[in-house]
PDB file of C-alpha atoms and ligand atoms in Angstrom:
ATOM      1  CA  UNK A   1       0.000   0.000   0.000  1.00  0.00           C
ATOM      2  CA  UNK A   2       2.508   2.377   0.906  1.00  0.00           C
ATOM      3  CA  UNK A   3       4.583   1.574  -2.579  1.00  0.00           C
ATOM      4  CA  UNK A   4       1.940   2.175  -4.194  1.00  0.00           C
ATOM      5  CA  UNK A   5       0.762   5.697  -2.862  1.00  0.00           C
ATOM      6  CA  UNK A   6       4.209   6.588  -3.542  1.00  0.00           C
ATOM      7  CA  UNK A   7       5.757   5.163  -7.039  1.00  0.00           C
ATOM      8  CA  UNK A   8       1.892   5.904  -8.798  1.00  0.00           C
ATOM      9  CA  UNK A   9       2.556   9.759  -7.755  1.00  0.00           C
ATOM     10  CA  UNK A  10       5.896   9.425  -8.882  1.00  0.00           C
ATOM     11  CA  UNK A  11       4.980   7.296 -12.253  1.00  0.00           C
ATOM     12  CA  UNK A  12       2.377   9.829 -12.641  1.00  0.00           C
ATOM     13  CA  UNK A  13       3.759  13.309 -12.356  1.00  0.00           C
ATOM     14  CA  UNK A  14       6.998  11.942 -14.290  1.00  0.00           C
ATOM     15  CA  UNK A  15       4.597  11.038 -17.557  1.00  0.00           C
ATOM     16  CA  UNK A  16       2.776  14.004 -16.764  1.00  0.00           C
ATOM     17  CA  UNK A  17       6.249  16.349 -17.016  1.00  0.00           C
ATOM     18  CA  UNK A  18       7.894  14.130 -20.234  1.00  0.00           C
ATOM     19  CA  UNK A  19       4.826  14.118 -22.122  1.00  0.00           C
ATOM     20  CA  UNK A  20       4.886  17.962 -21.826  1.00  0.00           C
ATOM     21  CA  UNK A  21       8.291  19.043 -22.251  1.00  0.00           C
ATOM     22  CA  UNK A  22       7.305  20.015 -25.561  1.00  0.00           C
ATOM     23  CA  UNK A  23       3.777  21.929 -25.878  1.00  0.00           C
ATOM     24  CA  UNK A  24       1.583  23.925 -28.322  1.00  0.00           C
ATOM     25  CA  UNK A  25       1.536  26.545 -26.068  1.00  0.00           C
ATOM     26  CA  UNK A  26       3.159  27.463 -22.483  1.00  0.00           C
ATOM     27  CA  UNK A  27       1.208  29.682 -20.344  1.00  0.00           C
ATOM     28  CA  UNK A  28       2.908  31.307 -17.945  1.00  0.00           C
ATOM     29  CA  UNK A  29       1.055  32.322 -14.826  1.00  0.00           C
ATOM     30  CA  UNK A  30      -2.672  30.372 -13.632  1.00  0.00           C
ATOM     31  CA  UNK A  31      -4.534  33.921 -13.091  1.00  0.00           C
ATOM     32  CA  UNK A  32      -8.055  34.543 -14.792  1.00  0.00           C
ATOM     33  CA  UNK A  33      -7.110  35.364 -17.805  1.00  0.00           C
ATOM     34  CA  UNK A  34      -4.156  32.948 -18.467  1.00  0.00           C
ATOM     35  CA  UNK A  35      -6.708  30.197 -17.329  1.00  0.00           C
ATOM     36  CA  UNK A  36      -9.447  31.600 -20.195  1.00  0.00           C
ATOM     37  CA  UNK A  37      -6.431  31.181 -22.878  1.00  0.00           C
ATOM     38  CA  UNK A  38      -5.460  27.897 -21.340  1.00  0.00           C
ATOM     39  CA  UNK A  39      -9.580  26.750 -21.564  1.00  0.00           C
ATOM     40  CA  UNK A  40     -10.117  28.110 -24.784  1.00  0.00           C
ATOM     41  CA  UNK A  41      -6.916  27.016 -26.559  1.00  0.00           C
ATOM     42  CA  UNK A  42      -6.812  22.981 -24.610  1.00  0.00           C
ATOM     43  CA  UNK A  43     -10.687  22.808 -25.876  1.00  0.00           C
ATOM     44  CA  UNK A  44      -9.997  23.512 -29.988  1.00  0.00           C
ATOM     45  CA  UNK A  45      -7.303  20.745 -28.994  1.00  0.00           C
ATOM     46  CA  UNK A  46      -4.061  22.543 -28.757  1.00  0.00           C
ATOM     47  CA  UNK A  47      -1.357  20.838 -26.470  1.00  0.00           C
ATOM     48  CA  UNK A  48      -1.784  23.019 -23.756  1.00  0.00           C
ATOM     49  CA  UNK A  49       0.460  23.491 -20.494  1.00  0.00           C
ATOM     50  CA  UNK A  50       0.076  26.427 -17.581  1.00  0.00           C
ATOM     51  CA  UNK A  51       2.911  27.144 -15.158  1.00  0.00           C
ATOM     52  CA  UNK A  52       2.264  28.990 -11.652  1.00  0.00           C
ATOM     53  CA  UNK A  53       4.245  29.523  -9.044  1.00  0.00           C
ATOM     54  CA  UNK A  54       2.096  29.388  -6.212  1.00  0.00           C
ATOM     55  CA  UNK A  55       0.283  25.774  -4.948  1.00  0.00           C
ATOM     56  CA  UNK A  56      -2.972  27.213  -6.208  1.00  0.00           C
ATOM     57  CA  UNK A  57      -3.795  28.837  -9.546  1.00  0.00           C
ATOM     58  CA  UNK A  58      -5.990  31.793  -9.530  1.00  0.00           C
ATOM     59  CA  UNK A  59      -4.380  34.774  -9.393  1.00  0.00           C
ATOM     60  CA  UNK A  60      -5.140  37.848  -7.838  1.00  0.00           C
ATOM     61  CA  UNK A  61      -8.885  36.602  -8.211  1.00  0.00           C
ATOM     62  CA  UNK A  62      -9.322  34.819  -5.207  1.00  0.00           C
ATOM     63  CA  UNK A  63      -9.204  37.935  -2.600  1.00  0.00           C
ATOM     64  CA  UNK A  64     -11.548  40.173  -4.478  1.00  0.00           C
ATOM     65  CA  UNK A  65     -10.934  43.512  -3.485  1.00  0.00           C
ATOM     66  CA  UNK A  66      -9.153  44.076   0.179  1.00  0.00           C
ATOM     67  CA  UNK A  67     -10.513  40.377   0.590  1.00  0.00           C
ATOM     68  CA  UNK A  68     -13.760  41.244   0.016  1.00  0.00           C
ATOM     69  CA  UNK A  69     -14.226  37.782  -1.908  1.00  0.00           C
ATOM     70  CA  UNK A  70     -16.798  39.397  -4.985  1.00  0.00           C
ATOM     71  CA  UNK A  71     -15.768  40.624  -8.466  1.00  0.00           C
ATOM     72  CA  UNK A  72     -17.234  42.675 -10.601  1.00  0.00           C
ATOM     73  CA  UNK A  73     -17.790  42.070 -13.996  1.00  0.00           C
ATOM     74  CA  UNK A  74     -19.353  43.899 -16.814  1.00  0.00           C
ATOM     75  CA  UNK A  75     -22.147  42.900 -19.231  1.00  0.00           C
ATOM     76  CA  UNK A  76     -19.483  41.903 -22.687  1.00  0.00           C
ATOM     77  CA  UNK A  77     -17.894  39.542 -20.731  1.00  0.00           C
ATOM     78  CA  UNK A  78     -21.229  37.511 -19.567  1.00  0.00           C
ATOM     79  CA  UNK A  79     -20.944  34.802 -22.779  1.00  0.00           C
ATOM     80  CA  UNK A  80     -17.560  33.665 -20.575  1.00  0.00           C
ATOM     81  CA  UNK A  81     -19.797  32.986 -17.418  1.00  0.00           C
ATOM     82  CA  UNK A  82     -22.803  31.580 -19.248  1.00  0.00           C
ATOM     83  CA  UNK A  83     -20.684  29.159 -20.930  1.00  0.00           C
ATOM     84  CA  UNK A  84     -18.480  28.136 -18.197  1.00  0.00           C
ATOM     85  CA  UNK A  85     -21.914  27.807 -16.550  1.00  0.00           C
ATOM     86  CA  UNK A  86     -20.345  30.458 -13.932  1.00  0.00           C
ATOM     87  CA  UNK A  87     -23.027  31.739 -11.439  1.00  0.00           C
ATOM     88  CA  UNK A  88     -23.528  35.825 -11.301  1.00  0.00           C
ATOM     89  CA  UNK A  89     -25.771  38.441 -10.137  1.00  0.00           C
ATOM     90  CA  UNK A  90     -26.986  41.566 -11.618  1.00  0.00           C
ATOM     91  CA  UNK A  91     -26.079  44.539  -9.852  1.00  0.00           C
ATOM     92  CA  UNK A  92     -26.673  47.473 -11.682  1.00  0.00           C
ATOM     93  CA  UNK A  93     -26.473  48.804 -15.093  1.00  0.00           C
ATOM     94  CA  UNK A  94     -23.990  46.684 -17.410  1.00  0.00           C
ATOM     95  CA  UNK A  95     -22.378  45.279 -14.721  1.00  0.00           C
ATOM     96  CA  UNK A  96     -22.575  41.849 -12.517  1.00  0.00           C
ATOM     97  CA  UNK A  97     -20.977  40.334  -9.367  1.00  0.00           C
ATOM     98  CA  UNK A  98     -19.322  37.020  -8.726  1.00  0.00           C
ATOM     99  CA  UNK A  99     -18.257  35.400  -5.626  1.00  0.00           C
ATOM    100  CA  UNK A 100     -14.990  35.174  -6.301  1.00  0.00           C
ATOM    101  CA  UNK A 101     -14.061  31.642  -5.176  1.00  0.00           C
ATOM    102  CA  UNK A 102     -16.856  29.937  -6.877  1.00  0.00           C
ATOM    103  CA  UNK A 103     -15.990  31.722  -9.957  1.00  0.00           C
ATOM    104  CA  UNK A 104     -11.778  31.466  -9.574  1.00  0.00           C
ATOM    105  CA  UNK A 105     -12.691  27.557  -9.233  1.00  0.00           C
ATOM    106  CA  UNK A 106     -14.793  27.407 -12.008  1.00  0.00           C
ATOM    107  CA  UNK A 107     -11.711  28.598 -13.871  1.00  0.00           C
ATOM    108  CA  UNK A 108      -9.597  26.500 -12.687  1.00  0.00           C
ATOM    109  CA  UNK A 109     -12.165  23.328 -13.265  1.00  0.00           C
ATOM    110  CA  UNK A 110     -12.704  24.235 -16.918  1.00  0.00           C
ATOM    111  CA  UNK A 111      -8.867  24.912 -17.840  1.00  0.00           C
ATOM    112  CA  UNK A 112      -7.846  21.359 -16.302  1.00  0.00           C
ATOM    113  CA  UNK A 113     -11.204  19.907 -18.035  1.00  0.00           C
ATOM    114  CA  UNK A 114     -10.837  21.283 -21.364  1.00  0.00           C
ATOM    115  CA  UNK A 115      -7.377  19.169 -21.124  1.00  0.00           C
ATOM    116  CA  UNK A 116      -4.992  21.844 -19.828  1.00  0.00           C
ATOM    117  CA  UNK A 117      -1.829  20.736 -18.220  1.00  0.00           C
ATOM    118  CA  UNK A 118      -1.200  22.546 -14.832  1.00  0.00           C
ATOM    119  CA  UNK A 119       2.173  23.032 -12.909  1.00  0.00           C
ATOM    120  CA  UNK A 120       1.968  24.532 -10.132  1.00  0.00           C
ATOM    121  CA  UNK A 121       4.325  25.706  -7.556  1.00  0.00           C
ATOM    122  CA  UNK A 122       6.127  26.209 -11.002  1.00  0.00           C
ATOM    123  CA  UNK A 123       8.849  29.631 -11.914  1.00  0.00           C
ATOM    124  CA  UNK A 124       9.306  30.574 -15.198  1.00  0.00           C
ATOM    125  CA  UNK A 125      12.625  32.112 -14.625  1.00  0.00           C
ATOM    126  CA  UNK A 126      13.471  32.448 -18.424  1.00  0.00           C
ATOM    127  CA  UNK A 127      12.888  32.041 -22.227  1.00  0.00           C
ATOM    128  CA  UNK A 128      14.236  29.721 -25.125  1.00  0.00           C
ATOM    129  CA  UNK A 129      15.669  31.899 -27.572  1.00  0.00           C
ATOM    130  CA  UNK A 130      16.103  30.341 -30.635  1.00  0.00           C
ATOM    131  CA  UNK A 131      16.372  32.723 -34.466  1.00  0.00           C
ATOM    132  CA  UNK A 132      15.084  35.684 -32.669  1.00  0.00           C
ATOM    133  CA  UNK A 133      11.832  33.400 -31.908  1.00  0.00           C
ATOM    134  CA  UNK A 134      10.896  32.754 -28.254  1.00  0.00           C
ATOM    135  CA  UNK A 135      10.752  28.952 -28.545  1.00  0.00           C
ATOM    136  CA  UNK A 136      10.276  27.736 -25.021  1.00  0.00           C
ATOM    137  CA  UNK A 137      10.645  28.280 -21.647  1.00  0.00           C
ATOM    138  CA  UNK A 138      12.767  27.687 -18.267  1.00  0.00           C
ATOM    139  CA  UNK A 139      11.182  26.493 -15.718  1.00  0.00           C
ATOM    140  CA  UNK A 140      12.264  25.863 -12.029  1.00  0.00           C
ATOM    141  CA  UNK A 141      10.732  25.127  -8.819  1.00  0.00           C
ATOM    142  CA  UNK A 142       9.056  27.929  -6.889  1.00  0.00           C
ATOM    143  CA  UNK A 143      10.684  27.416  -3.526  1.00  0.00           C
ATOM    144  CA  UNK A 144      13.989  27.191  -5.719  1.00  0.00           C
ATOM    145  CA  UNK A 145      14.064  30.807  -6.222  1.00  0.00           C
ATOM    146  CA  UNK A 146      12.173  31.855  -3.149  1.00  0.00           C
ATOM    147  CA  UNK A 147      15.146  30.066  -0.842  1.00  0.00           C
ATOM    148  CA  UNK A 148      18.070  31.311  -3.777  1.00  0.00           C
ATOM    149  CA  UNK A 149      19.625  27.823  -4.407  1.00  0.00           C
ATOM    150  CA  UNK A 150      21.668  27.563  -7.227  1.00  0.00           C
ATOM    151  CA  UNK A 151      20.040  24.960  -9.006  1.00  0.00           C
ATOM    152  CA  UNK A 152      19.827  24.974 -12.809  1.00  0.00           C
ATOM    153  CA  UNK A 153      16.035  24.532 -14.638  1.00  0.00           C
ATOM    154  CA  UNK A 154      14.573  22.536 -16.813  1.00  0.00           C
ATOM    155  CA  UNK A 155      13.240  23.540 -20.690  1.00  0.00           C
ATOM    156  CA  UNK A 156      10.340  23.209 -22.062  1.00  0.00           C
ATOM    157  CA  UNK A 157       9.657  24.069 -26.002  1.00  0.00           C
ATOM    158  CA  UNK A 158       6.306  25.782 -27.217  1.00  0.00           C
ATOM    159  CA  UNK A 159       5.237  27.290 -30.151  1.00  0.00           C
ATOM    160  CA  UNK A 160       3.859  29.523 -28.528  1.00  0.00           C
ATOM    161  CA  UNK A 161       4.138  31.067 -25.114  1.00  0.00           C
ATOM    162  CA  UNK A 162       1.924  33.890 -22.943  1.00  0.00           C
ATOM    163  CA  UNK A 163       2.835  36.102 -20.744  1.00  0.00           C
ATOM    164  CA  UNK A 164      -0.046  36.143 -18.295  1.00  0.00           C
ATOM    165  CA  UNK A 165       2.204  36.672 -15.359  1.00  0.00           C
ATOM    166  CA  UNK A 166      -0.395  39.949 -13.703  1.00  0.00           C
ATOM    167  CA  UNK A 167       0.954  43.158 -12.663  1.00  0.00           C
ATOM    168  CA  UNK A 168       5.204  42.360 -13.275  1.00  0.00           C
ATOM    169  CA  UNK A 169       4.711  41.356 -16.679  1.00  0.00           C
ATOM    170  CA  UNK A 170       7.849  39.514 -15.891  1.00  0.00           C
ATOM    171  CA  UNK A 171       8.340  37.112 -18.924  1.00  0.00           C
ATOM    172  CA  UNK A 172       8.192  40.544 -21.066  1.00  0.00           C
ATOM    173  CA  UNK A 173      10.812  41.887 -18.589  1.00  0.00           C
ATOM    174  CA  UNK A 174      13.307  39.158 -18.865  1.00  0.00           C
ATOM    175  CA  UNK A 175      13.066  38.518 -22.551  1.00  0.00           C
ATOM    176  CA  UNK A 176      13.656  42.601 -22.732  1.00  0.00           C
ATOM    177  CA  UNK A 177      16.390  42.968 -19.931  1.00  0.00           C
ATOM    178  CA  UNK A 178      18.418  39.663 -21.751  1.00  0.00           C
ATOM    179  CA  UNK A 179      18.058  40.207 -25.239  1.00  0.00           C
ATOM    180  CA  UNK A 180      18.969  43.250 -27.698  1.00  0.00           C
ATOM    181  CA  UNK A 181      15.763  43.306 -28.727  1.00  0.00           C
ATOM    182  CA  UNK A 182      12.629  45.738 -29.464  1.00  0.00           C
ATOM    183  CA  UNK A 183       9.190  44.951 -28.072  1.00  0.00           C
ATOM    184  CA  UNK A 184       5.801  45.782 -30.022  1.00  0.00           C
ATOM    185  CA  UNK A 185       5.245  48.522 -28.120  1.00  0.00           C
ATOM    186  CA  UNK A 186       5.755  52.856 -28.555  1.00  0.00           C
ATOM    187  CA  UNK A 187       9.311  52.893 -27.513  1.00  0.00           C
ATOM    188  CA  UNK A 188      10.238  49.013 -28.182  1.00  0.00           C
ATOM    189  CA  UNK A 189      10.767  48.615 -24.754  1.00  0.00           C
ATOM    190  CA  UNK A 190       7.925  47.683 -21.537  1.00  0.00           C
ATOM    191  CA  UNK A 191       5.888  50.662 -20.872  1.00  0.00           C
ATOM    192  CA  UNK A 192       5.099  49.591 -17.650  1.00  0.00           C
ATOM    193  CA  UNK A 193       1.458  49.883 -15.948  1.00  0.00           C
ATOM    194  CA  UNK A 194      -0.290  53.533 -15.258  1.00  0.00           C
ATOM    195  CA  UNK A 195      -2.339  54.349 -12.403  1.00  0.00           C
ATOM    196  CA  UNK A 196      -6.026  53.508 -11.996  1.00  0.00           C
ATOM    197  CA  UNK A 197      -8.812  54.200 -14.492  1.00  0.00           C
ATOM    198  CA  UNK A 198     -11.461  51.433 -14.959  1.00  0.00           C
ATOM    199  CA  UNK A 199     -13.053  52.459 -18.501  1.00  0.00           C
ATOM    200  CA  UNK A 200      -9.944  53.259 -20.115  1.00  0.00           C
ATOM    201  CA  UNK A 201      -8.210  50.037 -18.343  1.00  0.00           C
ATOM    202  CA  UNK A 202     -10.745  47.636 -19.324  1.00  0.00           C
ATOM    203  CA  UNK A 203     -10.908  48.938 -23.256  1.00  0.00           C
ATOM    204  CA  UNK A 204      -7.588  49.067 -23.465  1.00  0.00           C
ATOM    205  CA  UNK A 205      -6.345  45.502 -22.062  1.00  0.00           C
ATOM    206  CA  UNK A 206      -7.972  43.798 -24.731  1.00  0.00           C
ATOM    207  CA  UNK A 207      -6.075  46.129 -27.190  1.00  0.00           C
ATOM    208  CA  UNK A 208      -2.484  45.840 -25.242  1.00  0.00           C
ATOM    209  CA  UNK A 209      -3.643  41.665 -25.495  1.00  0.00           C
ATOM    210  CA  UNK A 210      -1.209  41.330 -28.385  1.00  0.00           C
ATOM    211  CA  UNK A 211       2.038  38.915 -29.965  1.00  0.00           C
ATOM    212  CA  UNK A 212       4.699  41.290 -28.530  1.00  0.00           C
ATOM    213  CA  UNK A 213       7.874  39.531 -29.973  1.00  0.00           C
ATOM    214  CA  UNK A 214       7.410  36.383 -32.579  1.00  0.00           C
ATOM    215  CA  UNK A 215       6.431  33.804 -30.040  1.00  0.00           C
ATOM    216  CA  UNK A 216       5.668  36.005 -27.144  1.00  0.00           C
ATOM    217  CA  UNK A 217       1.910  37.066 -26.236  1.00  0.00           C
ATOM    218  CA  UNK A 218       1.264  39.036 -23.443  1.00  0.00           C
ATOM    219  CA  UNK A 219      -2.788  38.210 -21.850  1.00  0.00           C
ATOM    220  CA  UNK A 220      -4.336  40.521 -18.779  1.00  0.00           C
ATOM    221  CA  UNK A 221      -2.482  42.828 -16.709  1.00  0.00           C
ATOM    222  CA  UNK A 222       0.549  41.932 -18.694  1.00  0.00           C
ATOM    223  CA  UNK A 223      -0.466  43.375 -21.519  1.00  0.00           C
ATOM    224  CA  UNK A 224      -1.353  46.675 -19.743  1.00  0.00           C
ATOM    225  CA  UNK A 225       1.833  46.413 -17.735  1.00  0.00           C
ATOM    226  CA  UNK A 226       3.680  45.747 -21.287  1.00  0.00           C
ATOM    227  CA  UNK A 227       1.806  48.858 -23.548  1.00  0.00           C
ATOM    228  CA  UNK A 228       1.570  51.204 -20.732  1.00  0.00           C
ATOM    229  CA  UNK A 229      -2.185  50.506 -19.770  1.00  0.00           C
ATOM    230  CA  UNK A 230      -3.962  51.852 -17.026  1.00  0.00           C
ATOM    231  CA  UNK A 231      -5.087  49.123 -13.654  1.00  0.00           C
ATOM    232  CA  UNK A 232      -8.819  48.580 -13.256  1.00  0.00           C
ATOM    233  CA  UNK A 233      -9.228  47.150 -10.073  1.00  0.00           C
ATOM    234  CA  UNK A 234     -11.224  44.621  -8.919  1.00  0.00           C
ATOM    235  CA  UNK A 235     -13.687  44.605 -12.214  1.00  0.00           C
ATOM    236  CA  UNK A 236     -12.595  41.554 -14.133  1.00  0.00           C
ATOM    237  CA  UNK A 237     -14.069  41.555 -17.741  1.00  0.00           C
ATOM    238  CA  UNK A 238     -11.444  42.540 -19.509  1.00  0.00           C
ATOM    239  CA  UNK A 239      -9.242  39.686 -17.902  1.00  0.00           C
ATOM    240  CA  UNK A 240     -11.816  37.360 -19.345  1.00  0.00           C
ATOM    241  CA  UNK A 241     -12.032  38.686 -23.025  1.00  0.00           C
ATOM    242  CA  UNK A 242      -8.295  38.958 -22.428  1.00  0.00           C
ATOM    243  CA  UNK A 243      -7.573  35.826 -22.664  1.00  0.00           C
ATOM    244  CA  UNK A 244     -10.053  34.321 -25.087  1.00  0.00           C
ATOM    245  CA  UNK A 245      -8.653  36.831 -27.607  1.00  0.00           C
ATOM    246  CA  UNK A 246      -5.106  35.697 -26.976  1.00  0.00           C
ATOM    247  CA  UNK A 247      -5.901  32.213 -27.471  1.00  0.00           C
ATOM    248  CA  UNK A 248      -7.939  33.287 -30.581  1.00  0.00           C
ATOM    249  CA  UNK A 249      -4.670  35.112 -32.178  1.00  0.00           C
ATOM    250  CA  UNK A 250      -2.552  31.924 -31.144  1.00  0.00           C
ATOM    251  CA  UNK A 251      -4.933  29.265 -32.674  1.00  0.00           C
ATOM    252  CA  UNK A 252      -5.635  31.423 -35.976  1.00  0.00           C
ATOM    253  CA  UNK A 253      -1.690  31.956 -35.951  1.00  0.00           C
ATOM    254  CA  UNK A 254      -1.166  28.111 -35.482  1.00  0.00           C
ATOM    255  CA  UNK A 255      -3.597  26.961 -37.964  1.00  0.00           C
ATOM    256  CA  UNK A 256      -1.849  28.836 -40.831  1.00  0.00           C
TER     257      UNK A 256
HETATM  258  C1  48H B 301       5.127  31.307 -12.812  1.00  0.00           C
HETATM  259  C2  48H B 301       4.141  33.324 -12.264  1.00  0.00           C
HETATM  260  C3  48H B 301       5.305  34.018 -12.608  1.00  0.00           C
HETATM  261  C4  48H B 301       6.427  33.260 -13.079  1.00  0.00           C
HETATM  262  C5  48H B 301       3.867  35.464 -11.947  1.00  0.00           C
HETATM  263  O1  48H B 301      -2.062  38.614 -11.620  1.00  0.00           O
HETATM  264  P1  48H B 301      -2.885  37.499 -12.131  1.00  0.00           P
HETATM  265  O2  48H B 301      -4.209  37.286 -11.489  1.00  0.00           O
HETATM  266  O3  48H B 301      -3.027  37.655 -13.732  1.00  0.00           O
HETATM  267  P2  48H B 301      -4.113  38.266 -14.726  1.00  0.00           P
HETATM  268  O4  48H B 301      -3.428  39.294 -15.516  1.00  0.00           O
HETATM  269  O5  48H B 301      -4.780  37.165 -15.441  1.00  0.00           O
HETATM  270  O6  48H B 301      -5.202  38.946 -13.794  1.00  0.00           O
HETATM  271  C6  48H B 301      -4.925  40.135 -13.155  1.00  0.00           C
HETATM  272  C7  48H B 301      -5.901  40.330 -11.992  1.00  0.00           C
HETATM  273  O7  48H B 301      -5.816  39.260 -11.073  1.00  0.00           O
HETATM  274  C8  48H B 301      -5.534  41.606 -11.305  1.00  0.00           C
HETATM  275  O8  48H B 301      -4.513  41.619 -10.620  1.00  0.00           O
HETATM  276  C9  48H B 301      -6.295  42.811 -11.532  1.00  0.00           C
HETATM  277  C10 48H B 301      -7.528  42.803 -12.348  1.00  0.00           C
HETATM  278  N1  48H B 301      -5.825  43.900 -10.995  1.00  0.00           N
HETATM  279  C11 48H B 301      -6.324  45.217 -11.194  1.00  0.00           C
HETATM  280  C12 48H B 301      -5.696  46.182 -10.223  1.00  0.00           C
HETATM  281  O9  48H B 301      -5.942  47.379 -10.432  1.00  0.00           O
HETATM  282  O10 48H B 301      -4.977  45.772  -9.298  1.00  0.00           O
HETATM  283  O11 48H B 301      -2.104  36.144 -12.024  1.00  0.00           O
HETATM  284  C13 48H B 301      -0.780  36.033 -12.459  1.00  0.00           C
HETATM  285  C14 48H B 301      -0.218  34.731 -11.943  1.00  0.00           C
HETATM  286  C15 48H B 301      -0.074  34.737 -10.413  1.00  0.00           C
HETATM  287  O12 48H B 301      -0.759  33.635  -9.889  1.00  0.00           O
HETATM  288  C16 48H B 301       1.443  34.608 -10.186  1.00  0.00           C
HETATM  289  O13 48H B 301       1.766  33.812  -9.070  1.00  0.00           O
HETATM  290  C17 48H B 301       1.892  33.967 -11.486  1.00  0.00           C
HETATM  291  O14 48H B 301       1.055  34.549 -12.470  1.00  0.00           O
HETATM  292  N2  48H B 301       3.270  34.254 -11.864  1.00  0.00           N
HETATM  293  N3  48H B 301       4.028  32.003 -12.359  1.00  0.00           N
HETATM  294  N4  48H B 301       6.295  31.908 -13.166  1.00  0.00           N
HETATM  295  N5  48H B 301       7.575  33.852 -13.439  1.00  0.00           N
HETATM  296  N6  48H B 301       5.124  35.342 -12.401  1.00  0.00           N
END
């Protein structure tokens, strides 16, 4: 009994990891709207993997606003909910609220459904680099970099990888700081996020949701973080449509 608890976790995770070192498409980061792309993308049956660093995925969607665990969300992004059968309430005008566990869970359940692949207590620490494509990425344990051990990572190849990383837009950042290189964005280079303003925020995150480099897409607060967007708060629509339109622009650039 004990064998077996042990070597079928260990037989498990290990076909888990080698049937994944090479993927359509690595997410990077399990918040809402890295979890959309990863749902959206696994279910037209892309190879689909999502690394977090934290034990659970979910973002910054979890605590709602000052822990206040309900989110906001406004009437374009209700065709999400419906159809991950996601439970709301109107409030007033265009816009809804969740309770944010039920609804960060519901995520969570659909990406791994769908057939997403989920690593989690997971860094991304870096990116393949191959003919000015990003090709991959390096990956490392969590705690690895939390405790500073010297400890070299692992690779795993994509064709396509997103930044959905939140507010650090940090696979944007390292590919940047590393490489001579110039980003999509006004001065080739990561804008970095602006203060609050929820219209403007929430219009514009689906416009910053964009390929940045060849191979690198940048989905949610990344993409505002990467084009200089403005933060919304705790109003999470544009998360949502985030992410379905990033894996919309990967599968249309993968079925070419
Ligand atoms: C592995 C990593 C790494 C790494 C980070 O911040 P998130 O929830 O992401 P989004 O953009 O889908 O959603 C943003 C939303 O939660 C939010 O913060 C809003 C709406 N704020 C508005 C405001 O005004 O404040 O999730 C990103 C995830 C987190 O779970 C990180 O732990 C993870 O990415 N992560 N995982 N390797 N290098 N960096």
């Amino acid at each position: 009994m004990e064998q077996i608890v042990s070597v079928g976790i260990v037989d498990s995770y290990f076909k888990k990891l080698k049937e994944n070192l090479t993927v359509d498409v690595a997410i990077v980061g399990g918040g809402p709207s890295g979890m959309v792309a990863a749902y959206y993308l696994a279910r037209q049956g892309f190879k689909v993997s999502v690394y977090e660093r934290k034990l659970a995925p979910g973002g910054g969607m979890w605590g709602g606003a000052m822990m206040f665990n309900e989110i906001v969300i406004q009437k374009e992004a209700l065709p999400i909910l419906d159809e991950l059968n996601i439970s709301y309430k109107h409030y007033d005008k265009d816009y809804y609220t969740l309770d944010s566990v039920h609804a960060t869970s519901a995520l969570i359940y659909h990406a791994t459904q769908a057939g997403a692949t989920f690593f989690n207590c997971t860094s991304v620490e870096d990116v393949v680099f191959l003919d000015n494509k990003v090709s991959g990425v390096v990956l490392n344990w969590a705690p690895v970099h939390r405790e500073k051990m010297h400890v070299d990572p692992l690779v795993i190849m994509a064709k396509a990888v997103i930044d959905g990383t939140g507010h650090d837009c940090d696979i944007a950042r390292i590919l940047e700081r590393k490489n001579n290189i110039q980003l999509l964005t006004a001065s080739g280079k990561v804008e970095g996020e602006r203060s609050l303003s929820i219209d403007e925020a929430e219009r514009t995150t689906i416009e910053n949701t964009k390929e940045i480099y060849p191979g690198l897409y940048v989905s949610g607060m990344a993409s505002n973080g990467v084009s200089g967007g403005f933060r919304m708060g705790p109003i999470f629509g544009g998360m949502l449509l985030s992410g379905k339109k990033v894996a919309n622009l990967i599968a249309d650039n993968l079925n070419k």
